[in-house]
Amino acid sequence: MNRSIIITGIMLMILGAALAQDIERVKEINTGPNGSAYPHDLVIANNKLFFIATDNVNYTKLWVTEGTDATTLFLGPATGVIGSISNLVSFKDKVYFSYDNGSTGLELWVSDGTVAGTVLFKDLYLGSTGSYPHFFTVANNKLFFMADAVDGPRRLYVSDGTVAGTVIIKNSAIDIFNGLNAFAILNNDIYFRGDDGTGSGSGLWKSNGSGAVLVKKDIVPGTTGCNTVVLNNRLYFTSFDFTYGSELWSTDGTGPGTNIVKNLAPDGGGVYGSGAPPNLIVYNSKIYFVGKDDINGPELWVTDGTGTGTKMVKDIYPGVNGSQPYKMIVYNGLLYMICSLTQELWKSDGTDIGTTFVKAIAPYSKFSAVWNGKMYITNDSYDNIVWESDGTATGTKPLVVQNTINTIYSLGPDLTFTEYNAELYFSGYCYIISLAYELCKLKSGTAVKAFSFTGNGNWSNPANWSGGVLPPANLPAGYSITINGNCILDITQRLLTGSSLTVAAGKSLVILGSLNIL
């Protein structure tokens, strides 16, 4: 015998704070059994979102979307070496990338967002050898990159967006700053390691696209996997020489203006990786970075660009190991960092007393985005759960959205989230929403929606609802249902925090299915 519950003439409200976003799968790209698309390298060009993804027919190739299933299209290339596509960059409303079509080797390709416009741009190294173009960087309205040539490897190329204007501008071996995937930029110049072809001009070089200039000899810029930042018209980076070892340097683009900021580890002398300051970030008109000296392990340091203004902010984990901050981001007026040794989230206002512990988080975590008033944190070697944080301990937790109660995961080659048309796109998995790692997005500020049952009979019959639209199985915050007829709830309905259910006077709701209040 079926048991039923009859509700009449009441309003049921589930109180609580409204949630800020929904998750939506944009398209199921890989329709193969248990297949994931793992979208990555998301790049915006000409008002479209380009990305690399894998399906069970074309394998790993180029795709494009405008945010809907219908506009998410395979671009190609149709044939070629599986898995050879990489290095997407946006330049002059097109996307350039590296690809091996099976005959030319790895060469420079371009796409305008159409299948017909996804083509080989220029065969830089004729034959099947390939030029291996990479380290694409846009500066001074030009596209710079490094590629091999008939005269040797690692030449500096530049392009103005035309085939004829894509040429070598430094025909001797160069190198990117260690650990980066693009050239450093100051004003309209790119910076790199190089020499003059004889070895007598080895050091820091720069180019604005019309040649290359030696800035300072006898240093090895960009050591220890450090990024670069610009402050007060100066470029900050790590560099090695045989006097100081690996330390923090800065340049204004001239030889006399290229100098060490401070020798953090004097006892290192000419030791490679001595002070080793990585992870530079500009915050409150100063540069914060991870430094170590001859006593303390890697900790948070700060500099105003002078030696006397360069000091440790806080010794979080005393001793030679240090706390090892390895990811930093500026959010809501504070500097946040993830410490590798302790796997903890910390925040700082730039002072010792203002540098405080927030919460222990998953191992191997990284900041993937700041969007819609929250930080988004992922990890690629633990459980792959997406976290969100408002900067507080209680507000730092696995991501919860309003249109599902299930956990959201992210997994892919880069774990980078990209904002496009006010929505956040990423490689995501969430049970029911997406059953594999596909292109998903977070949508903010879902409009309040009201659903009205106006007929008589089963809840599951669209004809009984105003406009023929049933409410979602999980009723989000800010949504409401009004029962204006005699209704039989014959399915499972969940009421999430912040939603409401009203049964009008004289009407009834008979529950044969399930009504869950969450």
Short mmCIF file of C-alpha atoms in Angstrom, two decimals:
data_model
loop_
_atom_site.label_atom_id
_atom_site.label_comp_id
_atom_site.label_asym_id
_atom_site.label_seq_id
_atom_site.Cartn_x
_atom_site.Cartn_y
_atom_site.Cartn_z
CA MET A 1 0.00 0.00 0.00
CA ASN A 2 1.33 3.42 -0.95
CA ARG A 3 1.73 5.87 1.88
CA SER A 4 1.09 9.53 1.19
CA ILE A 5 1.52 12.89 2.91
CA ILE A 6 -0.97 15.65 2.22
CA ILE A 7 0.14 19.29 2.57
CA THR A 8 -2.47 22.03 2.24
CA GLY A 9 -2.44 25.81 2.51
CA ILE A 10 1.11 26.33 3.76
CA MET A 11 4.36 27.98 2.75
CA LEU A 12 7.55 26.00 3.31
CA MET A 13 10.72 28.12 3.29
CA ILE A 14 14.26 26.83 3.52
CA LEU A 15 16.19 29.77 4.95
CA GLY A 16 19.85 30.53 4.41
CA ALA A 17 22.30 32.52 2.37
CA ALA A 18 21.72 32.48 -1.36
CA LEU A 19 24.38 30.67 -3.35
CA ALA A 20 26.17 32.57 -6.06
CA GLN A 21 26.61 30.24 -9.02
CA ASP A 22 25.44 27.28 -11.07
CA ILE A 23 27.52 24.75 -12.96
CA GLU A 24 26.70 23.78 -16.54
CA ARG A 25 28.31 21.40 -18.98
CA VAL A 26 28.84 23.30 -22.23
CA LYS A 27 29.10 20.22 -24.45
CA GLU A 28 29.87 16.52 -24.25
CA ILE A 29 32.88 16.48 -26.56
CA ASN A 30 34.16 12.98 -25.93
CA THR A 31 31.16 10.68 -26.35
CA GLY A 32 33.23 7.51 -26.08
CA PRO A 33 32.71 5.04 -23.22
CA ASN A 34 34.01 6.63 -20.02
CA GLY A 35 35.84 9.19 -22.16
CA SER A 36 36.94 12.64 -21.00
CA ALA A 37 37.73 15.60 -23.23
CA TYR A 38 40.15 17.25 -20.74
CA PRO A 39 39.82 20.74 -22.32
CA HIS A 40 42.87 22.95 -21.75
CA ASP A 41 44.82 25.91 -23.13
CA LEU A 42 41.67 28.07 -23.13
CA VAL A 43 42.32 31.24 -25.17
CA ILE A 44 39.97 34.08 -26.16
CA ALA A 45 40.21 35.54 -29.67
CA ASN A 46 37.70 37.46 -31.77
CA ASN A 47 35.01 37.06 -29.09
CA LYS A 48 35.31 33.26 -29.13
CA LEU A 49 36.85 30.79 -26.73
CA PHE A 50 39.39 28.44 -28.31
CA PHE A 51 40.74 25.38 -26.56
CA ILE A 52 42.36 21.98 -27.02
CA ALA A 53 40.24 18.91 -26.30
CA THR A 54 40.13 15.18 -26.98
CA ASP A 55 37.30 13.16 -28.48
CA ASN A 56 37.09 9.52 -29.60
CA VAL A 57 37.09 10.35 -33.33
CA ASN A 58 39.53 13.22 -33.93
CA TYR A 59 41.64 12.71 -30.78
CA THR A 60 43.41 15.80 -29.42
CA LYS A 61 42.69 18.81 -31.63
CA LEU A 62 41.47 22.43 -31.69
CA TRP A 63 37.91 23.41 -30.68
CA VAL A 64 35.99 26.66 -30.36
CA THR A 65 32.88 27.78 -28.49
CA GLU A 66 30.68 30.79 -27.83
CA GLY A 67 29.37 29.20 -24.66
CA THR A 68 26.62 26.87 -25.88
CA ASP A 69 26.40 23.28 -27.09
CA ALA A 70 25.45 24.42 -30.60
CA THR A 71 28.40 26.83 -30.91
CA THR A 72 31.00 24.36 -29.59
CA LEU A 73 32.65 23.11 -32.77
CA PHE A 74 35.58 20.97 -33.86
CA LEU A 75 38.05 23.01 -35.93
CA GLY A 76 40.76 20.50 -36.73
CA PRO A 77 43.26 20.05 -38.18
CA ALA A 78 41.56 17.00 -39.67
CA THR A 79 44.74 14.96 -40.10
CA GLY A 80 48.15 14.87 -38.49
CA VAL A 81 50.13 13.54 -35.56
CA ILE A 82 47.96 12.70 -32.55
CA GLY A 83 48.70 14.89 -29.55
CA SER A 84 51.04 17.29 -31.38
CA ILE A 85 48.90 20.42 -30.94
CA SER A 86 50.12 22.87 -28.28
CA ASN A 87 50.97 26.47 -27.37
CA LEU A 88 47.75 28.35 -28.21
CA VAL A 89 48.11 32.14 -28.28
CA SER A 90 45.71 34.93 -29.26
CA PHE A 91 47.09 37.48 -31.74
CA LYS A 92 45.17 39.92 -33.95
CA ASP A 93 41.79 38.15 -33.57
CA LYS A 94 43.22 34.76 -34.48
CA VAL A 95 44.77 31.86 -32.60
CA TYR A 96 48.27 30.64 -33.45
CA PHE A 97 49.60 27.28 -32.36
CA SER A 98 52.10 24.51 -33.01
CA TYR A 99 51.03 21.42 -34.93
CA ASP A 100 52.46 18.52 -36.91
CA ASN A 101 50.33 17.56 -39.92
CA GLY A 102 52.46 14.47 -40.54
CA SER A 103 54.48 15.86 -43.46
CA THR A 104 55.94 19.25 -42.48
CA GLY A 105 56.89 18.41 -38.92
CA LEU A 106 55.85 20.64 -36.02
CA GLU A 107 55.16 24.06 -37.56
CA LEU A 108 53.24 27.31 -37.08
CA TRP A 109 49.45 27.07 -37.62
CA VAL A 110 46.60 29.58 -37.36
CA SER A 111 42.83 29.54 -36.90
CA ASP A 112 40.18 32.23 -37.37
CA GLY A 113 37.52 30.10 -35.67
CA THR A 114 36.34 28.25 -38.78
CA VAL A 115 37.31 24.86 -40.15
CA ALA A 116 38.37 26.42 -43.48
CA GLY A 117 40.45 29.00 -41.62
CA THR A 118 42.35 26.48 -39.51
CA VAL A 119 45.47 26.01 -41.63
CA LEU A 120 49.25 25.84 -41.76
CA PHE A 121 50.41 29.45 -41.46
CA LYS A 122 54.05 29.07 -42.47
CA ASP A 123 56.48 26.19 -42.90
CA LEU A 124 59.48 27.75 -41.19
CA TYR A 125 61.83 24.80 -41.60
CA LEU A 126 61.14 23.21 -44.98
CA GLY A 127 60.89 19.44 -45.06
CA SER A 128 59.67 17.00 -42.46
CA THR A 129 62.02 18.11 -39.68
CA GLY A 130 59.81 20.84 -38.24
CA SER A 131 60.79 24.11 -36.55
CA TYR A 132 59.11 23.38 -33.17
CA PRO A 133 57.72 26.90 -32.58
CA HIS A 134 56.96 27.64 -28.92
CA PHE A 135 57.16 30.30 -26.21
CA PHE A 136 54.63 32.49 -28.07
CA THR A 137 54.58 36.02 -26.65
CA VAL A 138 52.68 39.11 -27.81
CA ALA A 139 54.47 42.44 -27.34
CA ASN A 140 54.75 45.69 -29.30
CA ASN A 141 51.84 44.50 -31.49
CA LYS A 142 53.97 41.59 -32.71
CA LEU A 143 54.10 37.87 -32.07
CA PHE A 144 57.48 36.64 -30.83
CA PHE A 145 58.45 32.99 -30.52
CA MET A 146 61.40 30.64 -30.47
CA ALA A 147 61.87 28.00 -33.19
CA ASP A 148 64.54 26.00 -34.97
CA ALA A 149 65.94 26.98 -38.37
CA VAL A 150 68.24 25.50 -40.98
CA ASP A 151 71.18 27.33 -39.32
CA GLY A 152 70.53 25.82 -35.91
CA PRO A 153 68.10 25.49 -32.99
CA ARG A 154 66.40 28.09 -30.78
CA ARG A 155 66.27 31.10 -33.09
CA LEU A 156 64.22 34.21 -32.28
CA TYR A 157 61.32 34.80 -34.69
CA VAL A 158 58.81 37.62 -34.97
CA SER A 159 55.53 37.93 -36.89
CA ASP A 160 53.30 40.87 -37.79
CA GLY A 161 50.48 38.48 -38.68
CA THR A 162 51.47 38.04 -42.31
CA VAL A 163 53.42 35.18 -43.85
CA ALA A 164 55.96 37.55 -45.40
CA GLY A 165 56.34 39.37 -42.09
CA THR A 166 57.19 36.19 -40.15
CA VAL A 167 61.00 36.13 -40.01
CA ILE A 168 64.09 35.37 -37.91
CA ILE A 169 65.43 38.44 -36.11
CA LYS A 170 68.23 36.78 -34.13
CA ASN A 171 69.98 33.95 -35.93
CA SER A 172 71.96 32.55 -33.00
CA ALA A 173 70.80 30.37 -30.13
CA ILE A 174 68.62 32.02 -27.49
CA ASP A 175 66.80 30.72 -24.45
CA ILE A 176 63.76 31.61 -22.41
CA PHE A 177 64.07 32.45 -18.72
CA ASN A 178 64.18 29.11 -16.93
CA GLY A 179 60.76 27.83 -15.88
CA LEU A 180 58.67 30.29 -17.94
CA ASN A 181 56.57 29.51 -21.00
CA ALA A 182 56.81 32.98 -22.56
CA PHE A 183 59.32 35.80 -22.87
CA ALA A 184 59.65 38.41 -20.14
CA ILE A 185 58.26 41.83 -21.16
CA LEU A 186 59.16 45.39 -20.17
CA ASN A 187 57.45 48.19 -22.08
CA ASN A 188 57.62 47.19 -25.77
CA ASP A 189 60.58 44.82 -25.45
CA ILE A 190 60.90 41.12 -24.77
CA TYR A 191 63.85 39.85 -22.70
CA PHE A 192 65.72 36.58 -23.03
CA ARG A 193 69.04 34.81 -22.60
CA GLY A 194 71.31 34.80 -25.62
CA ASP A 195 74.71 35.43 -27.13
CA ASP A 196 76.18 36.99 -30.25
CA GLY A 197 77.05 33.66 -31.85
CA THR A 198 80.66 33.78 -30.68
CA GLY A 199 80.09 33.46 -26.94
CA SER A 200 81.57 36.88 -26.20
CA GLY A 201 78.15 38.49 -25.91
CA SER A 202 76.43 36.03 -23.60
CA GLY A 203 73.95 37.51 -21.14
CA LEU A 204 70.67 39.43 -20.99
CA TRP A 205 69.22 40.48 -24.36
CA LYS A 206 66.11 42.33 -25.49
CA SER A 207 64.16 42.91 -28.71
CA ASN A 208 61.31 45.13 -29.88
CA GLY A 209 60.88 43.10 -33.08
CA SER A 210 63.38 44.90 -35.28
CA GLY A 211 66.55 43.21 -34.15
CA ALA A 212 68.11 42.23 -30.83
CA VAL A 213 70.27 44.20 -28.38
CA LEU A 214 72.64 42.97 -25.67
CA VAL A 215 71.64 44.59 -22.36
CA LYS A 216 74.22 43.15 -19.96
CA LYS A 217 77.03 40.64 -20.45
CA ASP A 218 78.14 37.76 -18.25
CA ILE A 219 74.95 37.07 -16.34
CA VAL A 220 72.55 34.16 -16.72
CA PRO A 221 69.09 35.72 -16.39
CA GLY A 222 66.01 33.78 -15.34
CA THR A 223 67.44 31.04 -13.14
CA THR A 224 65.68 28.85 -10.54
CA GLY A 225 62.31 28.74 -12.29
CA CYS A 226 61.35 32.29 -11.33
CA ASN A 227 58.67 34.37 -13.00
CA THR A 228 59.11 38.10 -13.73
CA VAL A 229 57.21 41.23 -12.68
CA VAL A 230 57.34 44.93 -13.53
CA LEU A 231 57.31 47.69 -10.93
CA ASN A 232 58.12 51.40 -11.45
CA ASN A 233 59.23 50.78 -15.02
CA ARG A 234 61.74 48.11 -14.02
CA LEU A 235 61.73 44.37 -14.77
CA TYR A 236 62.50 42.10 -11.80
CA PHE A 237 63.88 38.60 -12.33
CA THR A 238 66.40 36.11 -10.97
CA SER A 239 69.87 35.95 -12.42
CA PHE A 240 73.14 34.14 -11.83
CA ASP A 241 76.70 35.38 -11.92
CA PHE A 242 79.94 34.12 -10.40
CA THR A 243 80.04 36.84 -7.75
CA TYR A 244 76.63 36.52 -6.11
CA GLY A 245 75.20 33.22 -7.29
CA SER A 246 71.46 33.12 -8.08
CA GLU A 247 69.79 36.24 -6.69
CA LEU A 248 67.12 38.86 -7.38
CA TRP A 249 67.99 41.40 -10.10
CA SER A 250 66.21 44.23 -11.88
CA THR A 251 66.70 46.16 -15.12
CA ASP A 252 65.45 49.35 -16.75
CA GLY A 253 66.56 48.00 -20.13
CA THR A 254 70.08 49.45 -20.05
CA GLY A 255 73.39 47.91 -19.03
CA PRO A 256 74.16 50.39 -16.23
CA GLY A 257 70.56 50.02 -15.03
CA THR A 258 70.79 46.23 -14.68
CA ASN A 259 71.87 45.30 -11.16
CA ILE A 260 71.41 42.91 -8.27
CA VAL A 261 68.75 44.02 -5.79
CA LYS A 262 70.21 42.21 -2.78
CA ASN A 263 72.50 39.28 -2.15
CA LEU A 264 70.15 37.20 0.02
CA ALA A 265 72.62 34.36 0.61
CA PRO A 266 76.12 35.95 0.69
CA ASP A 267 77.77 32.67 1.64
CA GLY A 268 76.49 31.26 -1.64
CA GLY A 269 79.14 33.20 -3.55
CA GLY A 270 78.99 31.89 -7.10
CA VAL A 271 76.68 29.00 -6.21
CA TYR A 272 73.89 28.40 -8.71
CA GLY A 273 70.52 28.54 -6.88
CA SER A 274 71.92 30.20 -3.72
CA GLY A 275 69.34 32.89 -2.85
CA ALA A 276 67.01 31.43 -5.50
CA PRO A 277 64.05 33.82 -5.18
CA PRO A 278 61.04 32.52 -7.18
CA ASN A 279 57.34 33.46 -7.28
CA LEU A 280 57.42 37.23 -7.65
CA ILE A 281 54.18 39.19 -7.28
CA VAL A 282 53.38 42.93 -7.06
CA TYR A 283 51.29 43.92 -4.06
CA ASN A 284 50.77 47.39 -2.51
CA SER A 285 53.50 48.97 -4.70
CA LYS A 286 56.13 46.47 -3.56
CA ILE A 287 57.32 43.10 -4.76
CA TYR A 288 56.75 40.01 -2.65
CA PHE A 289 58.63 36.83 -3.37
CA VAL A 290 59.92 33.60 -1.89
CA GLY A 291 63.45 34.04 -0.60
CA LYS A 292 65.99 32.21 1.48
CA ASP A 293 69.20 33.30 3.14
CA ASP A 294 72.06 31.49 4.84
CA ILE A 295 69.97 30.86 7.96
CA ASN A 296 66.33 30.53 6.93
CA GLY A 297 64.66 28.30 4.42
CA PRO A 298 62.22 29.59 1.74
CA GLU A 299 59.85 32.15 3.29
CA LEU A 300 57.88 35.26 2.26
CA TRP A 301 60.10 38.28 1.50
CA VAL A 302 59.41 41.80 0.27
CA THR A 303 61.38 44.45 -1.62
CA ASP A 304 60.86 48.05 -2.64
CA GLY A 305 63.65 47.65 -5.19
CA THR A 306 66.48 48.62 -2.87
CA GLY A 307 68.84 46.44 -0.84
CA THR A 308 67.86 48.06 2.45
CA GLY A 309 64.18 47.68 1.59
CA THR A 310 64.52 43.94 0.95
CA LYS A 311 63.69 41.78 3.97
CA MET A 312 61.83 38.74 5.23
CA VAL A 313 58.17 39.40 6.04
CA LYS A 314 57.62 36.47 8.39
CA ASP A 315 59.45 33.29 9.37
CA ILE A 316 56.39 31.03 9.15
CA TYR A 317 58.25 27.75 9.64
CA PRO A 318 61.61 28.41 11.35
CA GLY A 319 64.59 26.42 10.18
CA VAL A 320 66.37 25.49 6.99
CA ASN A 321 63.26 23.94 5.38
CA GLY A 322 61.05 27.03 5.63
CA SER A 323 57.32 27.09 4.87
CA GLN A 324 58.02 27.05 1.10
CA PRO A 325 55.29 29.36 -0.27
CA TYR A 326 54.92 28.36 -3.90
CA LYS A 327 51.68 29.97 -5.11
CA MET A 328 50.57 33.56 -4.45
CA ILE A 329 47.63 35.72 -5.50
CA VAL A 330 46.19 39.13 -4.59
CA TYR A 331 42.55 38.99 -3.47
CA ASN A 332 40.33 41.50 -1.63
CA GLY A 333 43.26 43.75 -0.73
CA LEU A 334 45.43 41.00 0.77
CA LEU A 335 48.15 38.68 -0.44
CA TYR A 336 47.26 34.98 -0.25
CA MET A 337 49.76 32.15 -0.54
CA ILE A 338 49.85 28.37 -0.41
CA CYS A 339 52.74 26.91 1.57
CA SER A 340 54.13 23.70 0.11
CA LEU A 341 55.75 22.27 3.25
CA THR A 342 52.66 22.49 5.45
CA GLN A 343 49.96 22.47 2.73
CA GLU A 344 48.31 25.51 4.26
CA LEU A 345 46.61 28.66 3.00
CA TRP A 346 47.99 31.89 4.51
CA LYS A 347 47.21 35.56 4.00
CA SER A 348 49.27 38.71 4.52
CA ASP A 349 48.92 42.47 4.58
CA GLY A 350 52.67 42.75 4.11
CA THR A 351 53.60 42.79 7.81
CA ASP A 352 54.80 40.10 10.21
CA ILE A 353 51.80 40.42 12.53
CA GLY A 354 49.44 40.68 9.58
CA THR A 355 50.64 37.41 8.03
CA THR A 356 48.29 34.77 9.40
CA PHE A 357 47.18 31.19 8.89
CA VAL A 358 43.83 30.67 7.13
CA LYS A 359 43.28 26.93 6.74
CA ALA A 360 44.91 23.61 5.90
CA ILE A 361 44.02 22.61 2.35
CA ALA A 362 44.54 19.71 -0.04
CA PRO A 363 48.10 18.81 -1.03
CA TYR A 364 49.50 20.18 -4.30
CA SER A 365 46.90 22.96 -4.46
CA LYS A 366 47.09 25.96 -6.79
CA PHE A 367 45.07 29.10 -7.45
CA SER A 368 43.11 28.69 -10.67
CA ALA A 369 41.11 31.93 -10.77
CA VAL A 370 39.57 34.83 -8.91
CA TRP A 371 35.99 35.20 -10.09
CA ASN A 372 32.61 36.31 -8.80
CA GLY A 373 34.11 37.44 -5.49
CA LYS A 374 35.85 34.14 -4.69
CA MET A 375 39.21 32.44 -5.14
CA TYR A 376 39.10 29.07 -6.88
CA ILE A 377 41.67 26.47 -5.87
CA THR A 378 42.47 23.17 -7.58
CA ASN A 379 44.94 20.35 -7.09
CA ASP A 380 46.35 17.98 -9.67
CA SER A 381 47.87 15.18 -7.59
CA TYR A 382 45.39 14.49 -4.79
CA ASP A 383 41.61 14.27 -5.09
CA ASN A 384 40.97 16.83 -7.90
CA ILE A 385 38.18 18.54 -5.90
CA VAL A 386 37.62 22.22 -6.73
CA TRP A 387 37.69 24.51 -3.69
CA GLU A 388 36.42 28.05 -3.29
CA SER A 389 37.55 30.60 -0.73
CA ASP A 390 36.43 34.00 0.49
CA GLY A 391 39.64 34.33 2.48
CA THR A 392 38.26 32.97 5.75
CA ALA A 393 38.63 29.54 7.34
CA THR A 394 34.89 28.79 7.21
CA GLY A 395 34.61 30.17 3.69
CA THR A 396 37.45 27.99 2.37
CA LYS A 397 35.84 24.73 1.38
CA PRO A 398 34.97 22.44 -1.53
CA LEU A 399 32.97 24.36 -4.14
CA VAL A 400 29.20 24.30 -3.62
CA VAL A 401 26.82 25.62 -6.28
CA GLN A 402 23.08 26.02 -6.25
CA ASN A 403 21.91 23.65 -9.00
CA THR A 404 23.53 20.47 -7.67
CA ILE A 405 24.47 18.90 -4.36
CA ASN A 406 27.31 16.90 -5.92
CA THR A 407 31.06 17.51 -5.67
CA ILE A 408 32.82 19.35 -8.50
CA TYR A 409 36.17 18.10 -9.77
CA SER A 410 38.68 19.48 -12.25
CA LEU A 411 41.42 17.58 -14.06
CA GLY A 412 43.49 18.38 -17.13
CA PRO A 413 46.95 19.32 -18.34
CA ASP A 414 46.93 22.88 -16.96
CA LEU A 415 44.03 23.29 -14.45
CA THR A 416 43.62 26.88 -15.55
CA PHE A 417 40.15 28.43 -15.32
CA THR A 418 39.30 31.15 -17.87
CA GLU A 419 36.66 33.87 -17.60
CA TYR A 420 34.72 34.37 -20.82
CA ASN A 421 31.56 36.50 -21.20
CA ALA A 422 31.29 36.81 -17.39
CA GLU A 423 31.31 33.02 -16.93
CA LEU A 424 34.15 30.79 -15.71
CA TYR A 425 35.20 27.91 -17.99
CA PHE A 426 37.24 24.87 -16.98
CA SER A 427 37.73 21.14 -17.38
CA GLY A 428 35.09 19.81 -15.02
CA TYR A 429 33.33 16.73 -13.75
CA CYS A 430 30.19 16.79 -11.58
CA TYR A 431 27.88 13.80 -11.29
CA ILE A 432 24.71 14.17 -13.40
CA ILE A 433 25.88 17.57 -14.74
CA SER A 434 28.85 15.99 -16.52
CA LEU A 435 29.80 12.34 -16.31
CA ALA A 436 33.40 12.91 -17.48
CA TYR A 437 35.90 15.77 -17.61
CA GLU A 438 34.32 18.03 -20.21
CA LEU A 439 34.13 21.76 -20.91
CA CYS A 440 32.07 23.14 -18.03
CA LYS A 441 31.32 26.64 -16.81
CA LEU A 442 30.23 28.40 -13.66
CA LYS A 443 27.44 30.92 -14.18
CA SER A 444 26.91 33.73 -11.70
CA GLY A 445 23.79 35.52 -10.54
CA THR A 446 21.15 33.10 -11.76
CA ALA A 447 17.87 35.03 -12.03
CA VAL A 448 15.14 34.26 -9.52
CA LYS A 449 12.57 31.99 -11.09
CA ALA A 450 9.02 31.24 -9.96
CA PHE A 451 7.27 27.99 -10.94
CA SER A 452 3.50 27.63 -10.69
CA PHE A 453 1.54 24.35 -10.67
CA THR A 454 -1.79 25.36 -12.24
CA GLY A 455 -3.32 22.04 -13.28
CA ASN A 456 -4.52 19.02 -11.35
CA GLY A 457 -2.68 15.71 -11.21
CA ASN A 458 0.94 14.60 -11.34
CA TRP A 459 3.87 16.91 -10.62
CA SER A 460 5.86 15.25 -13.44
CA ASN A 461 3.36 16.29 -16.13
CA PRO A 462 4.59 19.51 -17.83
CA ALA A 463 1.00 20.28 -18.88
CA ASN A 464 0.18 20.96 -15.23
CA TRP A 465 2.78 23.72 -14.95
CA SER A 466 2.55 27.31 -16.12
CA GLY A 467 4.37 27.56 -19.43
CA GLY A 468 4.91 23.81 -19.42
CA VAL A 469 8.15 24.22 -17.41
CA LEU A 470 8.85 21.95 -14.44
CA PRO A 471 11.09 23.20 -11.63
CA PRO A 472 14.58 21.68 -11.45
CA ALA A 473 15.00 18.54 -9.36
CA ASN A 474 17.23 20.56 -7.01
CA LEU A 475 15.43 23.85 -6.42
CA PRO A 476 18.17 26.52 -6.06
CA ALA A 477 18.28 29.39 -3.62
CA GLY A 478 16.04 32.26 -4.71
CA TYR A 479 13.71 29.97 -6.68
CA SER A 480 10.10 29.38 -5.64
CA ILE A 481 7.30 26.92 -6.34
CA THR A 482 3.62 27.74 -5.86
CA ILE A 483 1.03 24.95 -5.92
CA ASN A 484 -2.14 26.53 -7.35
CA GLY A 485 -3.87 23.22 -8.05
CA ASN A 486 -4.29 19.80 -6.50
CA CYS A 487 -0.91 18.21 -7.06
CA ILE A 488 0.51 14.71 -6.67
CA LEU A 489 4.29 14.79 -6.16
CA ASP A 490 5.23 11.56 -7.96
CA ILE A 491 8.98 12.20 -8.31
CA THR A 492 11.87 13.30 -6.08
CA GLN A 493 12.07 17.01 -5.41
CA ARG A 494 14.84 18.63 -3.37
CA LEU A 495 14.54 22.09 -1.79
CA LEU A 496 17.95 23.68 -1.38
CA THR A 497 18.76 26.36 1.17
CA GLY A 498 17.14 29.66 0.23
CA SER A 499 14.29 28.20 -1.90
CA SER A 500 10.56 28.15 -1.07
CA LEU A 501 7.48 26.00 -1.66
CA THR A 502 3.97 27.43 -1.22
CA VAL A 503 0.70 25.50 -1.28
CA ALA A 504 -2.17 27.90 -1.92
CA ALA A 505 -5.20 27.95 0.37
CA GLY A 506 -7.72 25.32 -0.62
CA LYS A 507 -5.18 23.34 -2.68
CA SER A 508 -3.32 20.18 -1.79
CA LEU A 509 0.07 18.57 -2.33
CA VAL A 510 0.02 14.79 -2.02
CA ILE A 511 3.52 13.36 -1.66
CA LEU A 512 3.84 9.90 -3.19
CA GLY A 513 7.42 10.46 -4.28
CA SER A 514 9.97 12.26 -2.11
CA LEU A 515 10.29 15.83 -0.86
CA ASN A 516 13.79 16.42 0.56
CA ILE A 517 14.68 19.56 2.48
CA LEU A 518 18.44 20.20 2.25
#
